[in-house]
Amino acid sequence: VETGPAEWTNASVWDEIDACIAVNDVSKAAGVLRRFLEYYAAEACHRLRAPVEFRGDAQFMLGDTMPAAIGEYGRLLRKAKDVANSWGQTDVVAAIAAREVDFREAKQATNVDQWQVNTGVHYNAWADLGKGDFVPVVTAFRALISTFECPTCEQMYSVTPERGPKGGLRCRCGALNLNLVAK
């Protein structure tokens, strides 16, 4: 009880990464970012019910979970927009379209400099990244992570119910509550 469970919040991880960058310890910042992304992508897959190839040893890599989480979130937004169209909810369609633009831009920004995460973690004779090189990477992933979360309750979006046909995409406080059941 005295030692756990530990909680890893987004605020604390970004503070930890910023502290590493402040002293130009890009390797440590890259390691913290990589570990956090591994945790976060797995959690996003769970909450969004994203399909990930089964592994009996449960040893999923970032390359397994991050693309699955990103792909499923994009599919859910498209489905929610189609559902809103089926119900004639033009205001909801417009809101989802704006959310899709933010998500697409955040996703593209991480694709540009994603290689720097692994380069920063592992030794490379040809690459010596400084904080000026790595700050844009952190900024891009921070923006991507924020698209998966409610700005009001700061919780990751989840599919409801947890089993069976997907009925909605929502946050804990209900600020986002997208219907996934067509008319």
PDB file of C-alpha atoms in Angstrom:
ATOM      1  CA  VAL A   1       0.000   0.000   0.000  1.00  0.00           C
ATOM      2  CA  GLU A   2       2.850   2.397   0.816  1.00  0.00           C
ATOM      3  CA  THR A   3       4.392   2.062  -2.646  1.00  0.00           C
ATOM      4  CA  GLY A   4       1.473   1.900  -5.008  1.00  0.00           C
ATOM      5  CA  PRO A   5      -0.370   2.012  -7.158  1.00  0.00           C
ATOM      6  CA  ALA A   6       1.449   4.743  -9.034  1.00  0.00           C
ATOM      7  CA  GLU A   7      -0.482   7.174 -11.184  1.00  0.00           C
ATOM      8  CA  TRP A   8       0.979   8.659 -14.338  1.00  0.00           C
ATOM      9  CA  THR A   9      -0.851  11.808 -15.322  1.00  0.00           C
ATOM     10  CA  ASN A  10      -0.396  13.746 -18.528  1.00  0.00           C
ATOM     11  CA  ALA A  11       0.541  16.867 -16.570  1.00  0.00           C
ATOM     12  CA  SER A  12       3.358  15.084 -14.743  1.00  0.00           C
ATOM     13  CA  VAL A  13       4.810  13.461 -17.854  1.00  0.00           C
ATOM     14  CA  TRP A  14       4.946  16.728 -19.791  1.00  0.00           C
ATOM     15  CA  ASP A  15       6.585  18.413 -16.777  1.00  0.00           C
ATOM     16  CA  GLU A  16       9.147  15.607 -16.647  1.00  0.00           C
ATOM     17  CA  ILE A  17       9.869  15.883 -20.365  1.00  0.00           C
ATOM     18  CA  ASP A  18      10.106  19.692 -20.164  1.00  0.00           C
ATOM     19  CA  ALA A  19      12.567  19.402 -17.266  1.00  0.00           C
ATOM     20  CA  CYS A  20      14.790  17.065 -19.298  1.00  0.00           C
ATOM     21  CA  ILE A  21      14.664  19.376 -22.297  1.00  0.00           C
ATOM     22  CA  ALA A  22      15.486  22.401 -20.125  1.00  0.00           C
ATOM     23  CA  VAL A  23      18.857  20.832 -19.313  1.00  0.00           C
ATOM     24  CA  ASN A  24      19.274  19.584 -22.911  1.00  0.00           C
ATOM     25  CA  ASP A  25      18.948  15.911 -21.903  1.00  0.00           C
ATOM     26  CA  VAL A  26      17.183  14.906 -25.110  1.00  0.00           C
ATOM     27  CA  SER A  27      17.975  11.228 -24.673  1.00  0.00           C
ATOM     28  CA  LYS A  28      16.140  11.105 -21.341  1.00  0.00           C
ATOM     29  CA  ALA A  29      13.273  13.252 -22.672  1.00  0.00           C
ATOM     30  CA  ALA A  30      12.934  10.904 -25.658  1.00  0.00           C
ATOM     31  CA  GLY A  31      12.892   7.892 -23.350  1.00  0.00           C
ATOM     32  CA  VAL A  32      10.207   9.384 -21.135  1.00  0.00           C
ATOM     33  CA  LEU A  33       8.142  10.381 -24.180  1.00  0.00           C
ATOM     34  CA  ARG A  34       8.498   6.926 -25.727  1.00  0.00           C
ATOM     35  CA  ARG A  35       7.468   5.132 -22.518  1.00  0.00           C
ATOM     36  CA  PHE A  36       4.514   7.474 -22.054  1.00  0.00           C
ATOM     37  CA  LEU A  37       3.380   6.986 -25.657  1.00  0.00           C
ATOM     38  CA  GLU A  38       3.572   3.204 -25.192  1.00  0.00           C
ATOM     39  CA  TYR A  39       1.378   3.473 -22.090  1.00  0.00           C
ATOM     40  CA  TYR A  40      -0.995   6.007 -23.617  1.00  0.00           C
ATOM     41  CA  ALA A  41      -1.483   4.204 -26.934  1.00  0.00           C
ATOM     42  CA  ALA A  42      -2.309   0.938 -25.146  1.00  0.00           C
ATOM     43  CA  GLU A  43      -4.798   2.762 -22.921  1.00  0.00           C
ATOM     44  CA  ALA A  44      -6.351   4.474 -25.954  1.00  0.00           C
ATOM     45  CA  CYS A  45      -6.716   1.102 -27.704  1.00  0.00           C
ATOM     46  CA  HIS A  46      -8.481  -0.254 -24.650  1.00  0.00           C
ATOM     47  CA  ARG A  47     -10.843   2.702 -24.258  1.00  0.00           C
ATOM     48  CA  LEU A  48     -11.611   3.023 -27.966  1.00  0.00           C
ATOM     49  CA  ARG A  49     -11.840  -0.758 -28.401  1.00  0.00           C
ATOM     50  CA  ALA A  50      -9.289  -0.566 -31.199  1.00  0.00           C
ATOM     51  CA  PRO A  51      -8.386  -3.824 -32.911  1.00  0.00           C
ATOM     52  CA  VAL A  52      -4.797  -4.851 -32.146  1.00  0.00           C
ATOM     53  CA  GLU A  53      -3.293  -8.171 -33.194  1.00  0.00           C
ATOM     54  CA  PHE A  54      -3.547 -10.548 -30.239  1.00  0.00           C
ATOM     55  CA  ARG A  55      -0.362 -11.421 -28.364  1.00  0.00           C
ATOM     56  CA  GLY A  56      -0.535 -14.080 -25.675  1.00  0.00           C
ATOM     57  CA  ASP A  57       2.393 -12.492 -23.860  1.00  0.00           C
ATOM     58  CA  ALA A  58       0.702  -9.040 -23.923  1.00  0.00           C
ATOM     59  CA  GLN A  59       3.984  -7.508 -25.098  1.00  0.00           C
ATOM     60  CA  PHE A  60       2.607  -4.855 -27.407  1.00  0.00           C
ATOM     61  CA  MET A  61       4.949  -2.319 -28.960  1.00  0.00           C
ATOM     62  CA  LEU A  62       4.219   1.282 -29.837  1.00  0.00           C
ATOM     63  CA  GLY A  63       4.128   0.235 -33.484  1.00  0.00           C
ATOM     64  CA  ASP A  64       1.262  -2.117 -32.620  1.00  0.00           C
ATOM     65  CA  THR A  65      -0.831   0.216 -30.504  1.00  0.00           C
ATOM     66  CA  MET A  66      -0.314   3.785 -31.718  1.00  0.00           C
ATOM     67  CA  PRO A  67      -1.421   3.152 -35.315  1.00  0.00           C
ATOM     68  CA  ALA A  68      -4.365   1.102 -34.025  1.00  0.00           C
ATOM     69  CA  ALA A  69      -5.480   3.872 -31.649  1.00  0.00           C
ATOM     70  CA  ILE A  70      -5.090   6.581 -34.284  1.00  0.00           C
ATOM     71  CA  GLY A  71      -6.885   4.512 -36.903  1.00  0.00           C
ATOM     72  CA  GLU A  72      -9.775   3.609 -34.619  1.00  0.00           C
ATOM     73  CA  TYR A  73     -10.248   7.171 -33.389  1.00  0.00           C
ATOM     74  CA  GLY A  74     -10.405   8.376 -36.998  1.00  0.00           C
ATOM     75  CA  ARG A  75     -12.941   5.649 -37.854  1.00  0.00           C
ATOM     76  CA  LEU A  76     -15.061   6.551 -34.836  1.00  0.00           C
ATOM     77  CA  LEU A  77     -15.123  10.224 -35.802  1.00  0.00           C
ATOM     78  CA  ARG A  78     -16.129   9.344 -39.376  1.00  0.00           C
ATOM     79  CA  LYS A  79     -18.838   6.992 -38.121  1.00  0.00           C
ATOM     80  CA  ALA A  80     -20.155   9.586 -35.651  1.00  0.00           C
ATOM     81  CA  LYS A  81     -20.334  12.110 -38.486  1.00  0.00           C
ATOM     82  CA  ASP A  82     -22.224   9.645 -40.704  1.00  0.00           C
ATOM     83  CA  VAL A  83     -24.603   8.873 -37.823  1.00  0.00           C
ATOM     84  CA  ALA A  84     -25.202  12.562 -37.139  1.00  0.00           C
ATOM     85  CA  ASN A  85     -25.974  12.985 -40.863  1.00  0.00           C
ATOM     86  CA  SER A  86     -28.482  10.127 -40.664  1.00  0.00           C
ATOM     87  CA  TRP A  87     -30.268  11.980 -37.853  1.00  0.00           C
ATOM     88  CA  GLY A  88     -30.103  15.329 -39.671  1.00  0.00           C
ATOM     89  CA  GLN A  89     -27.880  16.896 -36.977  1.00  0.00           C
ATOM     90  CA  THR A  90     -25.979  19.397 -39.098  1.00  0.00           C
ATOM     91  CA  ASP A  91     -24.514  21.218 -36.088  1.00  0.00           C
ATOM     92  CA  VAL A  92     -23.054  17.947 -34.765  1.00  0.00           C
ATOM     93  CA  VAL A  93     -21.688  17.117 -38.224  1.00  0.00           C
ATOM     94  CA  ALA A  94     -19.935  20.498 -38.359  1.00  0.00           C
ATOM     95  CA  ALA A  95     -18.464  20.034 -34.870  1.00  0.00           C
ATOM     96  CA  ILE A  96     -17.160  16.575 -35.749  1.00  0.00           C
ATOM     97  CA  ALA A  97     -15.704  17.890 -39.021  1.00  0.00           C
ATOM     98  CA  ALA A  98     -13.772  20.544 -37.055  1.00  0.00           C
ATOM     99  CA  ARG A  99     -12.551  17.855 -34.645  1.00  0.00           C
ATOM    100  CA  GLU A 100     -11.430  15.745 -37.618  1.00  0.00           C
ATOM    101  CA  VAL A 101      -9.372  18.645 -38.987  1.00  0.00           C
ATOM    102  CA  ASP A 102      -7.596  19.124 -35.639  1.00  0.00           C
ATOM    103  CA  PHE A 103      -6.977  15.381 -35.373  1.00  0.00           C
ATOM    104  CA  ARG A 104      -5.654  15.107 -38.947  1.00  0.00           C
ATOM    105  CA  GLU A 105      -3.279  18.060 -38.452  1.00  0.00           C
ATOM    106  CA  ALA A 106      -1.995  16.680 -35.138  1.00  0.00           C
ATOM    107  CA  LYS A 107      -1.501  13.240 -36.667  1.00  0.00           C
ATOM    108  CA  GLN A 108       0.426  14.680 -39.633  1.00  0.00           C
ATOM    109  CA  ALA A 109       2.668  16.726 -37.354  1.00  0.00           C
ATOM    110  CA  THR A 110       3.742  13.601 -35.452  1.00  0.00           C
ATOM    111  CA  ASN A 111       4.466  11.735 -38.689  1.00  0.00           C
ATOM    112  CA  VAL A 112       6.973  14.356 -39.820  1.00  0.00           C
ATOM    113  CA  ASP A 113       9.375  14.056 -36.882  1.00  0.00           C
ATOM    114  CA  GLN A 114       8.445  10.686 -35.360  1.00  0.00           C
ATOM    115  CA  TRP A 115      11.849   9.226 -36.232  1.00  0.00           C
ATOM    116  CA  GLN A 116      13.439  11.568 -33.688  1.00  0.00           C
ATOM    117  CA  VAL A 117      11.850   9.737 -30.752  1.00  0.00           C
ATOM    118  CA  ASN A 118      13.754   6.508 -31.455  1.00  0.00           C
ATOM    119  CA  THR A 119      16.853   8.404 -32.549  1.00  0.00           C
ATOM    120  CA  GLY A 120      16.827  10.260 -29.252  1.00  0.00           C
ATOM    121  CA  VAL A 121      16.388   7.076 -27.212  1.00  0.00           C
ATOM    122  CA  HIS A 122      19.038   4.934 -28.931  1.00  0.00           C
ATOM    123  CA  TYR A 123      22.680   5.652 -29.665  1.00  0.00           C
ATOM    124  CA  ASN A 124      23.319   6.926 -33.168  1.00  0.00           C
ATOM    125  CA  ALA A 125      26.767   8.043 -34.227  1.00  0.00           C
ATOM    126  CA  TRP A 126      25.261  10.337 -36.852  1.00  0.00           C
ATOM    127  CA  ALA A 127      22.582  11.994 -34.720  1.00  0.00           C
ATOM    128  CA  ASP A 128      23.126  14.273 -31.771  1.00  0.00           C
ATOM    129  CA  LEU A 129      19.774  15.887 -31.133  1.00  0.00           C
ATOM    130  CA  GLY A 130      19.548  19.067 -29.123  1.00  0.00           C
ATOM    131  CA  LYS A 131      16.538  20.583 -27.463  1.00  0.00           C
ATOM    132  CA  GLY A 132      15.863  22.719 -30.531  1.00  0.00           C
ATOM    133  CA  ASP A 133      15.487  19.507 -32.531  1.00  0.00           C
ATOM    134  CA  PHE A 134      13.287  17.749 -30.003  1.00  0.00           C
ATOM    135  CA  VAL A 135      10.899  20.467 -28.787  1.00  0.00           C
ATOM    136  CA  PRO A 136       8.826  20.305 -32.018  1.00  0.00           C
ATOM    137  CA  VAL A 137       8.496  16.529 -31.566  1.00  0.00           C
ATOM    138  CA  VAL A 138       7.198  16.928 -28.025  1.00  0.00           C
ATOM    139  CA  THR A 139       4.846  19.701 -29.120  1.00  0.00           C
ATOM    140  CA  ALA A 140       3.469  17.519 -31.930  1.00  0.00           C
ATOM    141  CA  PHE A 141       2.823  14.504 -29.697  1.00  0.00           C
ATOM    142  CA  ARG A 142       1.321  16.679 -26.993  1.00  0.00           C
ATOM    143  CA  ALA A 143      -1.116  18.068 -29.562  1.00  0.00           C
ATOM    144  CA  LEU A 144      -1.956  14.567 -30.804  1.00  0.00           C
ATOM    145  CA  ILE A 145      -2.598  13.320 -27.269  1.00  0.00           C
ATOM    146  CA  SER A 146      -4.886  16.296 -26.605  1.00  0.00           C
ATOM    147  CA  THR A 147      -7.155  15.237 -29.489  1.00  0.00           C
ATOM    148  CA  PHE A 148      -7.965  12.027 -27.599  1.00  0.00           C
ATOM    149  CA  GLU A 149      -9.037  13.916 -24.468  1.00  0.00           C
ATOM    150  CA  CYS A 150     -11.768  16.188 -23.200  1.00  0.00           C
ATOM    151  CA  PRO A 151     -10.513  19.696 -22.422  1.00  0.00           C
ATOM    152  CA  THR A 152     -13.154  20.000 -19.672  1.00  0.00           C
ATOM    153  CA  CYS A 153     -12.649  16.835 -17.588  1.00  0.00           C
ATOM    154  CA  GLU A 154      -9.190  16.028 -19.019  1.00  0.00           C
ATOM    155  CA  GLN A 155     -10.180  12.386 -19.469  1.00  0.00           C
ATOM    156  CA  MET A 156      -9.531  10.201 -22.492  1.00  0.00           C
ATOM    157  CA  TYR A 157     -12.543   9.538 -24.692  1.00  0.00           C
ATOM    158  CA  SER A 158     -14.063   6.065 -24.443  1.00  0.00           C
ATOM    159  CA  VAL A 159     -16.432   3.935 -26.452  1.00  0.00           C
ATOM    160  CA  THR A 160     -19.618   2.885 -24.712  1.00  0.00           C
ATOM    161  CA  PRO A 161     -20.651   0.255 -23.872  1.00  0.00           C
ATOM    162  CA  GLU A 162     -17.444  -1.628 -23.096  1.00  0.00           C
ATOM    163  CA  ARG A 163     -18.701  -4.731 -24.938  1.00  0.00           C
ATOM    164  CA  GLY A 164     -21.114  -5.376 -27.758  1.00  0.00           C
ATOM    165  CA  PRO A 165     -22.049  -2.962 -30.520  1.00  0.00           C
ATOM    166  CA  LYS A 166     -20.430   0.441 -30.154  1.00  0.00           C
ATOM    167  CA  GLY A 167     -23.097   2.947 -29.141  1.00  0.00           C
ATOM    168  CA  GLY A 168     -21.207   6.131 -28.376  1.00  0.00           C
ATOM    169  CA  LEU A 169     -17.930   7.962 -28.033  1.00  0.00           C
ATOM    170  CA  ARG A 170     -17.826  10.083 -24.919  1.00  0.00           C
ATOM    171  CA  CYS A 171     -15.815  11.554 -22.098  1.00  0.00           C
ATOM    172  CA  ARG A 172     -16.483  11.182 -18.402  1.00  0.00           C
ATOM    173  CA  CYS A 173     -18.172  14.588 -17.949  1.00  0.00           C
ATOM    174  CA  GLY A 174     -20.329  14.263 -21.073  1.00  0.00           C
ATOM    175  CA  ALA A 175     -18.946  17.345 -22.834  1.00  0.00           C
ATOM    176  CA  LEU A 176     -18.356  14.958 -25.743  1.00  0.00           C
ATOM    177  CA  ASN A 177     -21.114  12.445 -26.348  1.00  0.00           C
ATOM    178  CA  LEU A 178     -21.180  11.297 -29.964  1.00  0.00           C
ATOM    179  CA  ASN A 179     -23.803   8.819 -31.085  1.00  0.00           C
ATOM    180  CA  LEU A 180     -22.566   5.804 -33.055  1.00  0.00           C
ATOM    181  CA  VAL A 181     -26.036   4.359 -33.780  1.00  0.00           C
ATOM    182  CA  ALA A 182     -27.502   5.401 -37.121  1.00  0.00           C
ATOM    183  CA  LYS A 183     -31.180   6.217 -37.682  1.00  0.00           C
TER     184      LYS A 183
END
